[in-house]
Amino acid sequence: MKRTIIIAEAGVNHNGDIELAKKLIDAAEDAGVDYVKFQTFKAENIVSIHAPKAAYQKENFVEKSDTQFGMLKKLELSDEMHFVLIDYCKNLKVKFLSTPFDIGSISFLKELGVSIGKIPSGEITNLPYLRAMSRAFPQIILSTGMSYLAEIKAAIEVLLESGTLKENIIVLHCNTEYPTPMKDVNLRAMSVIGRELSVRVGYSDHTLGIEVPIAAVALGAELIEKHFTLDKTMAGPDHRASLEPGELKSMTLAIRNIEEALGEAIKLPSESEVKNINAVRKSIVARKEIKAGELFTEDNLVVKRPGSGLSPMEWDRVIGRAATRDFSEDELISINE
């Protein structure tokens, strides 16, 4: 059974509060996920002071400032907060990750000992950033929201040319609308990415609910990333499209069940059902009393349970043969070769 990597995306749902960030880590551990992931950035390095908010950001984070800079400045994790959160995770069963959004943040996370680099969808066409990520982290997770297949291919080529091993790249199908309408998920595209680009694939989800990530696992996703929060009604750009702790736990349990249910690519009776074969299948039996020497015919034979006798697939071989002994009604038929 192949285990799906599950990343609980805390993102900026800590709202700049270290205690809230710790509670998110606790919730992620309780849900049984593999990683809890935050976002590392300096607002002045990733957005101009005049850049407007995205539509979903305006809707979900109402404040005086309509700029991304004003919003993101409030959602930064300080260097010291990173140290605290990494130490906090070390005592728990969930591992720390963070997505760097600028070159300086890439170097900072590398210095902290983070070994997996997560490339967000917005950086897939950022050549200097892609090169820096490849050089900093031996393993890469690449989100592909808003991307054409050719753009994904180009980004992968940059990573490979910069030293990343292809087997160490996981490409996540993704849609960056928060929340994503079901009609826009296009989940089959995940399989297209894997087939056309010969890469490992996963899915980063922004829909409401848990069914799409579960479906992605059934389609072969090796990694699932899902935003979560302590409370969807909190102020912030991503809370509304996030799972609450109970939902995150339900998603994780469902994914683990699907992993087990997928099994191996071999069709054969399972260990649990073998015991049912004789009870449910049928055998050739005497429809009525048959005397020794009498020919077996469609009039004196019938197919009934149990399946512990001669298989009905042997019907044509039995018809026309002579009974070698007497058979009573409903007795299993046997023949001598």
Short mmCIF file of C-alpha atoms in Angstrom, two decimals:
data_model
loop_
_atom_site.label_atom_id
_atom_site.label_comp_id
_atom_site.label_asym_id
_atom_site.label_seq_id
_atom_site.Cartn_x
_atom_site.Cartn_y
_atom_site.Cartn_z
CA MET A 1 0.00 0.00 0.00
CA LYS A 2 1.47 3.33 -1.09
CA ARG A 3 1.07 6.05 1.53
CA THR A 4 -0.16 9.43 0.32
CA ILE A 5 1.69 12.43 1.72
CA ILE A 6 -0.83 14.79 3.34
CA ILE A 7 0.11 18.43 3.88
CA ALA A 8 -2.17 20.53 6.05
CA GLU A 9 -1.75 24.06 4.71
CA ALA A 10 -1.93 26.50 7.60
CA GLY A 11 -0.61 29.16 5.24
CA VAL A 12 -1.42 32.57 6.68
CA ASN A 13 -4.39 31.37 8.71
CA HIS A 14 -2.41 32.13 11.89
CA ASN A 15 -3.28 35.81 11.26
CA GLY A 16 0.18 36.80 12.55
CA ASP A 17 -0.49 35.29 16.00
CA ILE A 18 2.10 32.76 17.23
CA GLU A 19 -0.33 31.15 19.69
CA LEU A 20 -2.88 30.66 16.93
CA ALA A 21 -0.12 29.13 14.78
CA LYS A 22 0.66 26.64 17.58
CA LYS A 23 -3.00 25.69 17.82
CA LEU A 24 -3.02 25.04 14.07
CA ILE A 25 -0.05 22.70 14.50
CA ASP A 26 -1.87 20.89 17.30
CA ALA A 27 -4.92 20.46 15.06
CA ALA A 28 -2.77 19.16 12.20
CA GLU A 29 -1.15 16.57 14.46
CA ASP A 30 -4.52 15.49 15.82
CA ALA A 31 -5.79 15.02 12.26
CA GLY A 32 -2.92 12.62 11.51
CA VAL A 33 -1.39 14.52 8.59
CA ASP A 34 2.29 14.28 7.67
CA TYR A 35 3.19 17.96 7.43
CA VAL A 36 1.84 21.31 8.54
CA LYS A 37 2.86 24.07 6.15
CA PHE A 38 3.10 27.81 6.61
CA GLN A 39 4.23 30.62 4.28
CA THR A 40 7.53 32.49 4.54
CA PHE A 41 7.86 35.94 2.98
CA LYS A 42 8.73 39.56 3.47
CA ALA A 43 5.90 41.65 2.06
CA GLU A 44 8.26 44.26 0.63
CA ASN A 45 10.07 41.57 -1.37
CA ILE A 46 7.05 40.04 -3.09
CA VAL A 47 4.56 42.79 -3.81
CA SER A 48 4.65 46.51 -4.60
CA ILE A 49 2.97 48.87 -2.19
CA HIS A 50 0.37 49.70 -4.86
CA ALA A 51 -0.60 46.14 -5.94
CA PRO A 52 -4.36 45.63 -5.45
CA LYS A 53 -5.78 42.61 -3.69
CA ALA A 54 -7.18 39.68 -5.64
CA ALA A 55 -10.96 39.51 -5.71
CA TYR A 56 -11.16 36.68 -3.16
CA GLN A 57 -8.76 38.58 -0.86
CA LYS A 58 -10.99 41.66 -0.93
CA GLU A 59 -14.04 39.56 -0.15
CA ASN A 60 -12.49 37.56 2.69
CA PHE A 61 -10.23 40.14 4.35
CA VAL A 62 -12.02 43.46 4.59
CA GLU A 63 -9.84 46.26 5.99
CA LYS A 64 -8.99 49.89 5.34
CA SER A 65 -6.16 49.08 2.96
CA ASP A 66 -7.08 47.60 -0.41
CA THR A 67 -3.48 46.73 -1.22
CA GLN A 68 -1.87 43.32 -1.02
CA PHE A 69 1.10 44.88 0.75
CA GLY A 70 -0.98 46.10 3.68
CA MET A 71 -2.67 42.71 4.02
CA LEU A 72 0.49 40.61 3.70
CA LYS A 73 2.48 42.74 6.14
CA LYS A 74 -0.01 41.75 8.83
CA LEU A 75 0.33 38.07 7.91
CA GLU A 76 4.12 37.71 7.97
CA LEU A 77 5.83 35.21 10.25
CA SER A 78 8.91 36.80 11.81
CA ASP A 79 12.24 34.95 11.88
CA GLU A 80 11.78 34.30 15.58
CA MET A 81 8.31 32.86 15.01
CA HIS A 82 9.84 30.37 12.56
CA PHE A 83 12.27 29.15 15.22
CA VAL A 84 9.44 28.75 17.72
CA LEU A 85 7.19 26.83 15.32
CA ILE A 86 9.94 24.49 14.12
CA ASP A 87 10.85 23.66 17.73
CA TYR A 88 7.18 23.18 18.52
CA CYS A 89 6.80 20.63 15.70
CA LYS A 90 9.87 18.69 16.85
CA ASN A 91 7.98 17.53 19.93
CA LEU A 92 4.98 16.39 17.90
CA LYS A 93 4.21 13.81 15.21
CA VAL A 94 3.76 16.38 12.47
CA LYS A 95 6.62 17.90 10.45
CA PHE A 96 7.15 21.58 9.66
CA LEU A 97 7.15 22.97 6.12
CA SER A 98 6.83 26.45 4.71
CA THR A 99 6.52 27.93 1.24
CA PRO A 100 9.07 30.66 0.49
CA PHE A 101 7.79 33.47 -1.73
CA ASP A 102 11.05 35.32 -2.36
CA ILE A 103 14.75 34.55 -2.82
CA GLY A 104 15.70 35.69 0.70
CA SER A 105 13.05 33.41 2.20
CA ILE A 106 14.43 30.47 0.23
CA SER A 107 17.85 30.97 1.81
CA PHE A 108 16.33 31.45 5.26
CA LEU A 109 14.36 28.18 5.14
CA LYS A 110 17.41 26.30 3.86
CA GLU A 111 19.41 27.62 6.84
CA LEU A 112 16.65 26.37 9.13
CA GLY A 113 17.17 22.85 7.81
CA VAL A 114 14.03 22.58 5.68
CA SER A 115 14.76 20.02 2.93
CA ILE A 116 11.55 20.16 0.86
CA GLY A 117 10.92 23.21 -1.29
CA LYS A 118 7.33 24.09 -2.13
CA ILE A 119 6.92 26.26 -5.24
CA PRO A 120 3.57 28.11 -5.20
CA SER A 121 1.55 28.51 -8.37
CA GLY A 122 2.37 32.19 -8.74
CA GLU A 123 6.11 31.49 -9.08
CA ILE A 124 5.96 28.89 -11.85
CA THR A 125 7.12 31.46 -14.43
CA ASN A 126 9.75 33.06 -12.13
CA LEU A 127 13.04 31.84 -13.62
CA PRO A 128 15.46 33.18 -10.94
CA TYR A 129 13.17 31.84 -8.21
CA LEU A 130 12.96 28.38 -9.80
CA ARG A 131 16.73 28.16 -10.06
CA ALA A 132 17.16 29.25 -6.44
CA MET A 133 14.61 26.65 -5.25
CA SER A 134 16.35 23.89 -7.14
CA ARG A 135 19.73 24.78 -5.64
CA ALA A 136 18.35 25.10 -2.10
CA PHE A 137 16.18 22.02 -1.73
CA PRO A 138 16.82 18.41 -2.84
CA GLN A 139 13.07 17.72 -3.05
CA ILE A 140 10.60 19.96 -4.86
CA ILE A 141 6.81 20.25 -4.78
CA LEU A 142 5.49 22.32 -7.69
CA SER A 143 1.97 23.76 -7.69
CA THR A 144 0.52 24.51 -11.11
CA GLY A 145 -2.54 26.72 -10.65
CA MET A 146 -3.24 29.09 -13.57
CA SER A 147 -0.75 27.15 -15.73
CA TYR A 148 -0.70 25.70 -19.22
CA LEU A 149 0.97 22.33 -19.69
CA ALA A 150 3.78 24.00 -21.65
CA GLU A 151 4.51 26.31 -18.69
CA ILE A 152 4.72 23.35 -16.33
CA LYS A 153 7.09 21.60 -18.71
CA ALA A 154 9.28 24.69 -18.93
CA ALA A 155 9.44 25.02 -15.14
CA ILE A 156 10.41 21.37 -14.76
CA GLU A 157 13.15 21.79 -17.35
CA VAL A 158 14.57 24.71 -15.34
CA LEU A 159 14.57 22.58 -12.18
CA LEU A 160 16.29 19.69 -13.97
CA GLU A 161 18.90 21.95 -15.54
CA SER A 162 19.59 23.43 -12.09
CA GLY A 163 20.28 20.03 -10.57
CA THR A 164 16.98 18.66 -9.26
CA LEU A 165 16.46 14.94 -9.89
CA LYS A 166 13.22 14.25 -11.72
CA GLU A 167 12.22 11.56 -9.24
CA ASN A 168 12.44 14.20 -6.49
CA ILE A 169 9.79 16.42 -8.10
CA ILE A 170 6.08 16.12 -7.35
CA VAL A 171 3.82 18.26 -9.54
CA LEU A 172 0.52 19.30 -8.00
CA HIS A 173 -2.53 19.96 -10.13
CA CYS A 174 -4.18 23.03 -8.65
CA ASN A 175 -6.76 25.76 -9.19
CA THR A 176 -6.08 29.08 -7.49
CA GLU A 177 -9.63 30.36 -7.12
CA TYR A 178 -10.54 30.45 -3.40
CA PRO A 179 -12.84 28.56 -3.12
CA THR A 180 -12.63 26.65 -6.41
CA PRO A 181 -15.99 25.94 -8.12
CA MET A 182 -16.44 22.23 -8.81
CA LYS A 183 -16.82 22.91 -12.53
CA ASP A 184 -13.31 24.38 -12.59
CA VAL A 185 -11.47 21.60 -10.72
CA ASN A 186 -10.62 19.64 -13.90
CA LEU A 187 -9.21 16.77 -11.83
CA ARG A 188 -8.41 14.64 -14.89
CA ALA A 189 -5.71 17.18 -15.74
CA MET A 190 -3.64 15.71 -12.90
CA SER A 191 -3.35 12.44 -14.82
CA VAL A 192 -2.53 14.32 -18.02
CA ILE A 193 0.36 16.08 -16.27
CA GLY A 194 1.75 12.78 -15.04
CA ARG A 195 1.38 11.02 -18.38
CA GLU A 196 2.60 13.81 -20.66
CA LEU A 197 5.51 14.98 -18.51
CA SER A 198 6.44 11.63 -16.91
CA VAL A 199 6.42 13.05 -13.38
CA ARG A 200 4.99 12.14 -10.00
CA VAL A 201 1.73 13.97 -9.40
CA GLY A 202 -0.46 15.18 -6.57
CA TYR A 203 -3.23 17.67 -5.94
CA SER A 204 -3.47 20.97 -4.07
CA ASP A 205 -7.12 21.62 -3.27
CA HIS A 206 -9.05 24.85 -2.75
CA THR A 207 -12.61 23.50 -3.06
CA LEU A 208 -15.09 23.52 -0.21
CA GLY A 209 -15.32 20.07 1.36
CA ILE A 210 -13.18 16.94 1.25
CA GLU A 211 -14.47 14.85 -1.66
CA VAL A 212 -12.15 16.16 -4.38
CA PRO A 213 -8.88 15.38 -2.53
CA ILE A 214 -10.21 11.89 -1.82
CA ALA A 215 -11.04 11.43 -5.51
CA ALA A 216 -7.54 12.64 -6.39
CA VAL A 217 -6.02 9.87 -4.29
CA ALA A 218 -8.17 7.34 -6.12
CA LEU A 219 -6.80 8.75 -9.39
CA GLY A 220 -3.19 8.33 -8.27
CA ALA A 221 -2.23 11.46 -6.35
CA GLU A 222 0.92 10.85 -4.30
CA LEU A 223 0.48 14.06 -2.29
CA ILE A 224 -2.53 16.04 -1.11
CA GLU A 225 -2.33 19.62 0.12
CA LYS A 226 -5.35 21.23 1.75
CA HIS A 227 -5.84 24.55 3.57
CA PHE A 228 -7.19 24.35 7.11
CA THR A 229 -8.17 26.78 9.83
CA LEU A 230 -9.48 26.72 13.36
CA ASP A 231 -12.55 28.71 12.32
CA LYS A 232 -13.79 29.51 8.79
CA THR A 233 -15.46 32.71 9.98
CA MET A 234 -12.19 34.34 11.06
CA ALA A 235 -10.95 37.39 9.16
CA GLY A 236 -8.32 36.53 6.58
CA PRO A 237 -7.95 35.76 2.87
CA ASP A 238 -7.91 31.95 3.11
CA HIS A 239 -10.12 30.96 6.07
CA ARG A 240 -13.31 30.59 4.06
CA ALA A 241 -11.80 28.06 1.63
CA SER A 242 -10.19 26.04 4.43
CA LEU A 243 -11.22 22.98 6.40
CA GLU A 244 -11.90 23.16 10.10
CA PRO A 245 -10.10 20.61 12.34
CA GLY A 246 -12.87 18.01 12.32
CA GLU A 247 -13.09 18.16 8.53
CA LEU A 248 -9.31 17.84 8.18
CA LYS A 249 -9.38 14.73 10.34
CA SER A 250 -12.25 13.26 8.30
CA MET A 251 -10.36 13.90 5.07
CA THR A 252 -7.22 12.24 6.41
CA LEU A 253 -9.11 9.16 7.59
CA ALA A 254 -10.92 8.90 4.26
CA ILE A 255 -7.65 9.12 2.33
CA ARG A 256 -6.09 6.39 4.45
CA ASN A 257 -9.16 4.21 3.79
CA ILE A 258 -8.93 4.85 0.04
CA GLU A 259 -5.23 3.95 0.06
CA GLU A 260 -6.06 0.61 1.61
CA ALA A 261 -9.03 0.06 -0.69
CA LEU A 262 -6.98 0.65 -3.84
CA GLY A 263 -4.99 -2.53 -3.20
CA GLU A 264 -2.81 -4.07 -5.89
CA ALA A 265 -3.38 -4.19 -9.64
CA ILE A 266 -4.23 -7.90 -9.51
CA LYS A 267 -7.72 -9.39 -9.69
CA LEU A 268 -8.11 -12.41 -7.40
CA PRO A 269 -10.31 -13.38 -4.45
CA SER A 270 -9.34 -11.52 -1.31
CA GLU A 271 -8.41 -13.29 1.88
CA SER A 272 -11.64 -12.14 3.51
CA GLU A 273 -13.93 -13.43 0.75
CA VAL A 274 -12.39 -16.84 0.01
CA LYS A 275 -14.50 -18.34 2.79
CA ASN A 276 -17.66 -17.29 0.93
CA ILE A 277 -16.91 -19.13 -2.32
CA ASN A 278 -18.53 -22.46 -1.47
CA ALA A 279 -21.51 -20.80 0.20
CA VAL A 280 -22.30 -18.46 -2.70
CA ARG A 281 -21.24 -20.33 -5.84
CA LYS A 282 -23.09 -23.32 -7.21
CA SER A 283 -22.45 -26.92 -8.26
CA ILE A 284 -24.09 -29.48 -10.50
CA VAL A 285 -26.60 -31.49 -8.45
CA ALA A 286 -29.26 -34.11 -9.09
CA ARG A 287 -32.62 -32.53 -9.91
CA LYS A 288 -34.25 -35.81 -8.89
CA GLU A 289 -33.22 -39.39 -8.06
CA ILE A 290 -30.78 -40.81 -10.63
CA LYS A 291 -29.99 -44.53 -10.90
CA ALA A 292 -26.57 -46.01 -11.72
CA GLY A 293 -26.19 -46.35 -15.50
CA GLU A 294 -28.77 -43.66 -16.23
CA LEU A 295 -27.54 -40.84 -18.53
CA PHE A 296 -27.13 -37.34 -17.14
CA THR A 297 -29.49 -34.95 -18.95
CA GLU A 298 -30.85 -31.46 -18.61
CA ASP A 299 -33.97 -33.02 -17.17
CA ASN A 300 -32.29 -34.79 -14.25
CA LEU A 301 -29.56 -32.24 -13.44
CA VAL A 302 -29.77 -28.72 -12.02
CA VAL A 303 -27.37 -26.06 -10.70
CA LYS A 304 -27.65 -25.17 -6.99
CA ARG A 305 -25.61 -24.06 -4.03
CA PRO A 306 -23.20 -24.96 -2.43
CA GLY A 307 -20.18 -24.54 -4.67
CA SER A 308 -18.19 -27.40 -3.16
CA GLY A 309 -18.99 -29.86 -5.95
CA LEU A 310 -18.56 -30.02 -9.70
CA SER A 311 -18.53 -26.52 -11.25
CA PRO A 312 -21.42 -25.61 -13.58
CA MET A 313 -18.70 -24.69 -16.08
CA GLU A 314 -18.35 -28.49 -16.50
CA TRP A 315 -22.02 -28.82 -17.55
CA ASP A 316 -21.31 -29.77 -21.19
CA ARG A 317 -18.80 -32.41 -20.11
CA VAL A 318 -21.31 -34.02 -17.74
CA ILE A 319 -24.36 -34.10 -20.03
CA GLY A 320 -24.62 -37.47 -21.81
CA ARG A 321 -22.41 -39.38 -19.40
CA ALA A 322 -23.72 -42.39 -17.49
CA ALA A 323 -24.07 -42.23 -13.73
CA THR A 324 -21.61 -44.62 -12.10
CA ARG A 325 -23.78 -44.92 -8.98
CA ASP A 326 -27.12 -43.89 -7.58
CA PHE A 327 -27.69 -40.20 -6.74
CA SER A 328 -30.45 -38.88 -4.51
CA GLU A 329 -32.26 -35.59 -5.15
CA ASP A 330 -30.05 -32.52 -4.49
CA GLU A 331 -26.93 -34.65 -4.13
CA LEU A 332 -23.72 -33.22 -5.61
CA ILE A 333 -22.89 -34.94 -8.90
CA SER A 334 -19.51 -36.60 -9.41
CA ILE A 335 -18.10 -38.33 -12.47
CA ASN A 336 -15.26 -40.80 -12.95
CA GLU A 337 -12.71 -39.80 -15.56
#
